């Protein structure tokens, strides 16, 4: 089968198309013929092996898994002897542990759910990682109906799902994005949009129950300033300084006040995939797709994601 592989850490140029053996499903695994996948920040982090510490988890000195790609939507081709949750021929979507930038991938049955019949493979593939990260981030921030929620970095993969999920929960959502994305944010259900190129959300006197900052573009003190006295702040990514700030200063704020501040390491859970499936089925969320590309365009897409101006998700159609 065709797969996009990398044998050493580096920039997008180290990715190469190759003919590799089709994987065999183990006991609880499902072999999926990939119809669509999508590109996530994790792909660029693990491709470069930066920050360096990630190499201790995914291979040192070389990557242990030759093929990246975590989101998958496709058709079940074969199942392992212990698989009970799907059958050959089913259309499914979910999250693989590596390997989705290929024609076939083996996925644990617990991280796959049935694809709703009316949902395209592209929309299904756009959803898992960004969707469960948004869901878990909002839950960690104790999302509830009637709350005032601020999403900083609202037009990216995680942000566009976060807007819609917060709106579906009955929250009043304020989105921070740039001029070109104001209309998209409004269409997704926000009550108020702030154009970060012209306005500063820390200076308008508004206070929020929950602030979700997928990329944590501001210092922790800015986010603290806009929290209500019992508000929660959650970041899901960002640079090393922001992560360190959230871990150390955030813990201090959480210990010494009623505010909670911290970062999230999202982990795929079947229940969350089921929740996302229901949100998709009921039309409460609809993936925002920046562009749809072919497998050979993934290196260029990773370069594009590295600029951090994607609008929603970049989807790969096989
Ligand atoms: N913890 C986990 O398990 C986990 C899982 C998934 C993702 N993540 C992390 O979550 C983060 C977000 O991922 P993502 O895919 O949503 O990111 P993304 O798609 O790369 O975010 C890009 C968006 O950020 C906006 N943006 C850029 N500069 C901004 C600024 N100064 N203020 C506000 N918005 C700005 C851009 O809008 P404009 O073009 O309008 O500027 C663009 O729409 C990443 O750091 C990723 O590593 C973590």
PDB file of C-alpha atoms in Angstrom, residues 127-290:
ATOM      1  CA  UNK A 127     -13.464  15.962  13.594  1.00  0.00           C
ATOM      2  CA  UNK A 128     -11.740  13.534  16.012  1.00  0.00           C
ATOM      3  CA  UNK A 129      -8.550  15.142  17.408  1.00  0.00           C
ATOM      4  CA  UNK A 130      -9.591  18.785  17.202  1.00  0.00           C
ATOM      5  CA  UNK A 131     -13.117  17.887  18.336  1.00  0.00           C
ATOM      6  CA  UNK A 132     -12.222  15.860  21.432  1.00  0.00           C
ATOM      7  CA  UNK A 133      -9.558  18.421  22.383  1.00  0.00           C
ATOM      8  CA  UNK A 134     -12.179  21.191  22.263  1.00  0.00           C
ATOM      9  CA  UNK A 135     -14.686  19.021  24.160  1.00  0.00           C
ATOM     10  CA  UNK A 136     -12.215  18.030  26.889  1.00  0.00           C
ATOM     11  CA  UNK A 137     -10.911  21.611  27.178  1.00  0.00           C
ATOM     12  CA  UNK A 138     -14.412  22.981  27.716  1.00  0.00           C
ATOM     13  CA  UNK A 139     -15.249  20.204  30.185  1.00  0.00           C
ATOM     14  CA  UNK A 140     -12.039  20.833  32.114  1.00  0.00           C
ATOM     15  CA  UNK A 141     -13.181  24.465  32.349  1.00  0.00           C
ATOM     16  CA  UNK A 142     -16.548  23.223  33.730  1.00  0.00           C
ATOM     17  CA  UNK A 143     -18.639  24.540  30.838  1.00  0.00           C
ATOM     18  CA  UNK A 144     -22.295  25.199  31.729  1.00  0.00           C
ATOM     19  CA  UNK A 145     -25.326  26.863  30.192  1.00  0.00           C
ATOM     20  CA  UNK A 146     -25.476  30.636  30.628  1.00  0.00           C
ATOM     21  CA  UNK A 147     -21.739  31.031  31.178  1.00  0.00           C
ATOM     22  CA  UNK A 148     -19.678  33.661  29.459  1.00  0.00           C
ATOM     23  CA  UNK A 149     -16.950  31.851  27.514  1.00  0.00           C
ATOM     24  CA  UNK A 150     -14.004  33.435  25.700  1.00  0.00           C
ATOM     25  CA  UNK A 151     -12.177  31.462  23.006  1.00  0.00           C
ATOM     26  CA  UNK A 152      -8.841  32.988  22.002  1.00  0.00           C
ATOM     27  CA  UNK A 153      -7.628  31.497  18.725  1.00  0.00           C
ATOM     28  CA  UNK A 154     -11.203  30.704  17.752  1.00  0.00           C
ATOM     29  CA  UNK A 155     -10.701  30.193  14.008  1.00  0.00           C
ATOM     30  CA  UNK A 156      -8.277  27.223  14.098  1.00  0.00           C
ATOM     31  CA  UNK A 157      -9.002  23.510  14.212  1.00  0.00           C
ATOM     32  CA  UNK A 158      -9.683  23.326  17.955  1.00  0.00           C
ATOM     33  CA  UNK A 159     -11.247  26.794  18.174  1.00  0.00           C
ATOM     34  CA  UNK A 160     -13.923  26.252  15.515  1.00  0.00           C
ATOM     35  CA  UNK A 161     -15.117  23.102  17.306  1.00  0.00           C
ATOM     36  CA  UNK A 162     -14.897  24.834  20.691  1.00  0.00           C
ATOM     37  CA  UNK A 163     -17.160  27.686  19.556  1.00  0.00           C
ATOM     38  CA  UNK A 164     -19.827  25.267  18.352  1.00  0.00           C
ATOM     39  CA  UNK A 165     -19.665  22.928  21.357  1.00  0.00           C
ATOM     40  CA  UNK A 166     -19.801  25.850  23.826  1.00  0.00           C
ATOM     41  CA  UNK A 167     -22.751  27.298  21.903  1.00  0.00           C
ATOM     42  CA  UNK A 168     -24.469  23.882  21.954  1.00  0.00           C
ATOM     43  CA  UNK A 169     -23.977  23.819  25.747  1.00  0.00           C
ATOM     44  CA  UNK A 170     -25.890  27.083  26.022  1.00  0.00           C
ATOM     45  CA  UNK A 171     -22.905  29.319  26.752  1.00  0.00           C
ATOM     46  CA  UNK A 172     -22.576  32.888  25.549  1.00  0.00           C
ATOM     47  CA  UNK A 173     -19.439  32.739  23.407  1.00  0.00           C
ATOM     48  CA  UNK A 174     -16.976  35.512  22.610  1.00  0.00           C
ATOM     49  CA  UNK A 175     -14.460  34.606  19.897  1.00  0.00           C
ATOM     50  CA  UNK A 176     -11.065  36.191  19.348  1.00  0.00           C
ATOM     51  CA  UNK A 177      -9.853  35.967  15.756  1.00  0.00           C
ATOM     52  CA  UNK A 178      -8.539  38.157  12.938  1.00  0.00           C
ATOM     53  CA  UNK A 179     -10.544  40.276  10.512  1.00  0.00           C
ATOM     54  CA  UNK A 180     -10.755  37.644   7.778  1.00  0.00           C
ATOM     55  CA  UNK A 181     -12.368  35.141  10.160  1.00  0.00           C
ATOM     56  CA  UNK A 182     -14.962  37.361  11.854  1.00  0.00           C
ATOM     57  CA  UNK A 183     -17.809  36.205   9.599  1.00  0.00           C
ATOM     58  CA  UNK A 184     -16.978  32.506  10.048  1.00  0.00           C
ATOM     59  CA  UNK A 185     -16.963  32.922  13.833  1.00  0.00           C
ATOM     60  CA  UNK A 186     -20.343  34.680  13.737  1.00  0.00           C
ATOM     61  CA  UNK A 187     -21.793  31.919  11.564  1.00  0.00           C
ATOM     62  CA  UNK A 188     -20.671  29.310  14.112  1.00  0.00           C
ATOM     63  CA  UNK A 189     -22.794  30.874  16.845  1.00  0.00           C
ATOM     64  CA  UNK A 190     -20.743  33.413  18.774  1.00  0.00           C
ATOM     65  CA  UNK A 191     -22.440  36.343  20.492  1.00  0.00           C
ATOM     66  CA  UNK A 192     -19.463  38.633  20.096  1.00  0.00           C
ATOM     67  CA  UNK A 193     -16.269  38.638  18.022  1.00  0.00           C
ATOM     68  CA  UNK A 194     -13.081  40.472  18.845  1.00  0.00           C
ATOM     69  CA  UNK A 195     -10.596  41.185  16.071  1.00  0.00           C
ATOM     70  CA  UNK A 196      -7.240  40.713  17.806  1.00  0.00           C
ATOM     71  CA  UNK A 197      -5.515  42.885  15.219  1.00  0.00           C
ATOM     72  CA  UNK A 198      -7.580  45.928  16.247  1.00  0.00           C
ATOM     73  CA  UNK A 199      -8.941  45.267  19.737  1.00  0.00           C
ATOM     74  CA  UNK A 200      -7.479  44.007  22.996  1.00  0.00           C
ATOM     75  CA  UNK A 201      -9.851  41.680  24.867  1.00  0.00           C
ATOM     76  CA  UNK A 202      -8.020  42.317  28.144  1.00  0.00           C
ATOM     77  CA  UNK A 203      -8.863  46.016  28.088  1.00  0.00           C
ATOM     78  CA  UNK A 204     -12.627  46.129  27.631  1.00  0.00           C
ATOM     79  CA  UNK A 205     -13.672  45.320  31.218  1.00  0.00           C
ATOM     80  CA  UNK A 206     -15.392  42.003  30.335  1.00  0.00           C
ATOM     81  CA  UNK A 207     -14.947  39.045  32.698  1.00  0.00           C
ATOM     82  CA  UNK A 208     -15.486  35.389  31.756  1.00  0.00           C
ATOM     83  CA  UNK A 209     -16.467  32.169  33.513  1.00  0.00           C
ATOM     84  CA  UNK A 210     -14.271  30.189  31.154  1.00  0.00           C
ATOM     85  CA  UNK A 211     -11.395  31.094  28.848  1.00  0.00           C
ATOM     86  CA  UNK A 212     -10.202  28.486  26.357  1.00  0.00           C
ATOM     87  CA  UNK A 213      -6.983  29.384  24.553  1.00  0.00           C
ATOM     88  CA  UNK A 214      -6.029  26.606  22.106  1.00  0.00           C
ATOM     89  CA  UNK A 215      -2.678  28.201  21.290  1.00  0.00           C
ATOM     90  CA  UNK A 216      -2.285  30.499  24.330  1.00  0.00           C
ATOM     91  CA  UNK A 217      -1.216  33.510  22.313  1.00  0.00           C
ATOM     92  CA  UNK A 218      -1.055  35.798  25.387  1.00  0.00           C
ATOM     93  CA  UNK A 219       0.811  35.672  28.695  1.00  0.00           C
ATOM     94  CA  UNK A 220      -0.968  33.864  31.529  1.00  0.00           C
ATOM     95  CA  UNK A 221      -1.451  37.158  33.396  1.00  0.00           C
ATOM     96  CA  UNK A 222      -3.622  38.501  30.544  1.00  0.00           C
ATOM     97  CA  UNK A 223      -5.913  35.492  30.763  1.00  0.00           C
ATOM     98  CA  UNK A 224      -6.042  35.723  34.551  1.00  0.00           C
ATOM     99  CA  UNK A 225      -7.108  39.380  34.292  1.00  0.00           C
ATOM    100  CA  UNK A 226     -10.243  38.504  32.289  1.00  0.00           C
ATOM    101  CA  UNK A 227     -11.393  35.629  34.528  1.00  0.00           C
ATOM    102  CA  UNK A 228     -14.216  36.034  36.999  1.00  0.00           C
ATOM    103  CA  UNK A 229     -13.145  35.311  40.624  1.00  0.00           C
ATOM    104  CA  UNK A 230     -14.208  31.660  40.211  1.00  0.00           C
ATOM    105  CA  UNK A 231     -13.448  31.398  36.507  1.00  0.00           C
ATOM    106  CA  UNK A 232     -11.423  28.701  34.739  1.00  0.00           C
ATOM    107  CA  UNK A 233      -8.685  28.987  32.137  1.00  0.00           C
ATOM    108  CA  UNK A 234      -7.624  26.088  29.915  1.00  0.00           C
ATOM    109  CA  UNK A 235      -4.956  26.045  27.219  1.00  0.00           C
ATOM    110  CA  UNK A 236      -4.468  23.103  24.865  1.00  0.00           C
ATOM    111  CA  UNK A 237      -1.203  24.067  23.188  1.00  0.00           C
ATOM    112  CA  UNK A 238       1.279  26.858  22.703  1.00  0.00           C
ATOM    113  CA  UNK A 239       4.981  27.504  23.146  1.00  0.00           C
ATOM    114  CA  UNK A 240       7.190  26.134  25.912  1.00  0.00           C
ATOM    115  CA  UNK A 241       7.002  29.371  27.916  1.00  0.00           C
ATOM    116  CA  UNK A 242       3.206  29.345  27.959  1.00  0.00           C
ATOM    117  CA  UNK A 243       3.097  25.671  28.906  1.00  0.00           C
ATOM    118  CA  UNK A 244       5.570  26.263  31.740  1.00  0.00           C
ATOM    119  CA  UNK A 245       3.598  29.317  32.894  1.00  0.00           C
ATOM    120  CA  UNK A 246       0.371  27.332  32.911  1.00  0.00           C
ATOM    121  CA  UNK A 247       1.953  24.443  34.808  1.00  0.00           C
ATOM    122  CA  UNK A 248       3.742  26.514  37.457  1.00  0.00           C
ATOM    123  CA  UNK A 249       1.975  29.879  37.777  1.00  0.00           C
ATOM    124  CA  UNK A 250      -1.370  28.336  36.829  1.00  0.00           C
ATOM    125  CA  UNK A 251      -1.020  25.798  39.640  1.00  0.00           C
ATOM    126  CA  UNK A 252      -0.173  28.633  42.031  1.00  0.00           C
ATOM    127  CA  UNK A 253      -3.231  30.656  40.998  1.00  0.00           C
ATOM    128  CA  UNK A 254      -5.394  27.536  41.345  1.00  0.00           C
ATOM    129  CA  UNK A 255      -4.047  26.847  44.854  1.00  0.00           C
ATOM    130  CA  UNK A 256      -4.340  30.406  46.151  1.00  0.00           C
ATOM    131  CA  UNK A 257      -7.672  31.520  44.675  1.00  0.00           C
ATOM    132  CA  UNK A 258     -11.004  30.201  43.458  1.00  0.00           C
ATOM    133  CA  UNK A 259      -9.788  30.560  39.869  1.00  0.00           C
ATOM    134  CA  UNK A 260      -8.382  27.512  38.108  1.00  0.00           C
ATOM    135  CA  UNK A 261      -5.722  27.827  35.425  1.00  0.00           C
ATOM    136  CA  UNK A 262      -3.928  25.035  33.613  1.00  0.00           C
ATOM    137  CA  UNK A 263      -3.218  23.170  30.421  1.00  0.00           C
ATOM    138  CA  UNK A 264      -4.862  20.105  28.946  1.00  0.00           C
ATOM    139  CA  UNK A 265      -3.275  16.981  27.513  1.00  0.00           C
ATOM    140  CA  UNK A 266      -6.225  15.672  25.585  1.00  0.00           C
ATOM    141  CA  UNK A 267      -6.574  11.889  25.349  1.00  0.00           C
ATOM    142  CA  UNK A 268      -8.859  10.071  22.949  1.00  0.00           C
ATOM    143  CA  UNK A 269     -11.826   8.384  24.653  1.00  0.00           C
ATOM    144  CA  UNK A 270     -14.575   6.409  23.000  1.00  0.00           C
ATOM    145  CA  UNK A 271     -17.296   8.273  24.955  1.00  0.00           C
ATOM    146  CA  UNK A 272     -16.044  11.574  23.575  1.00  0.00           C
ATOM    147  CA  UNK A 273     -16.059  10.233  20.020  1.00  0.00           C
ATOM    148  CA  UNK A 274     -19.652   9.091  20.599  1.00  0.00           C
ATOM    149  CA  UNK A 275     -20.535  12.567  21.924  1.00  0.00           C
ATOM    150  CA  UNK A 276     -18.961  14.175  18.835  1.00  0.00           C
ATOM    151  CA  UNK A 277     -20.836  11.764  16.568  1.00  0.00           C
ATOM    152  CA  UNK A 278     -24.127  12.823  18.195  1.00  0.00           C
ATOM    153  CA  UNK A 279     -23.245  16.510  17.853  1.00  0.00           C
ATOM    154  CA  UNK A 280     -22.484  15.918  14.152  1.00  0.00           C
ATOM    155  CA  UNK A 281     -25.706  13.946  13.634  1.00  0.00           C
ATOM    156  CA  UNK A 282     -27.838  16.641  15.224  1.00  0.00           C
ATOM    157  CA  UNK A 283     -26.084  19.377  13.260  1.00  0.00           C
ATOM    158  CA  UNK A 284     -24.850  21.072  16.433  1.00  0.00           C
ATOM    159  CA  UNK A 285     -21.320  20.939  15.094  1.00  0.00           C
ATOM    160  CA  UNK A 286     -20.153  21.128  11.494  1.00  0.00           C
ATOM    161  CA  UNK A 287     -16.425  20.925  10.760  1.00  0.00           C
ATOM    162  CA  UNK A 288     -14.870  24.024   9.204  1.00  0.00           C
ATOM    163  CA  UNK A 289     -12.576  22.828   6.431  1.00  0.00           C
ATOM    164  CA  UNK A 290      -9.849  25.177   5.262  1.00  0.00           C
TER     165      UNK A 290
END
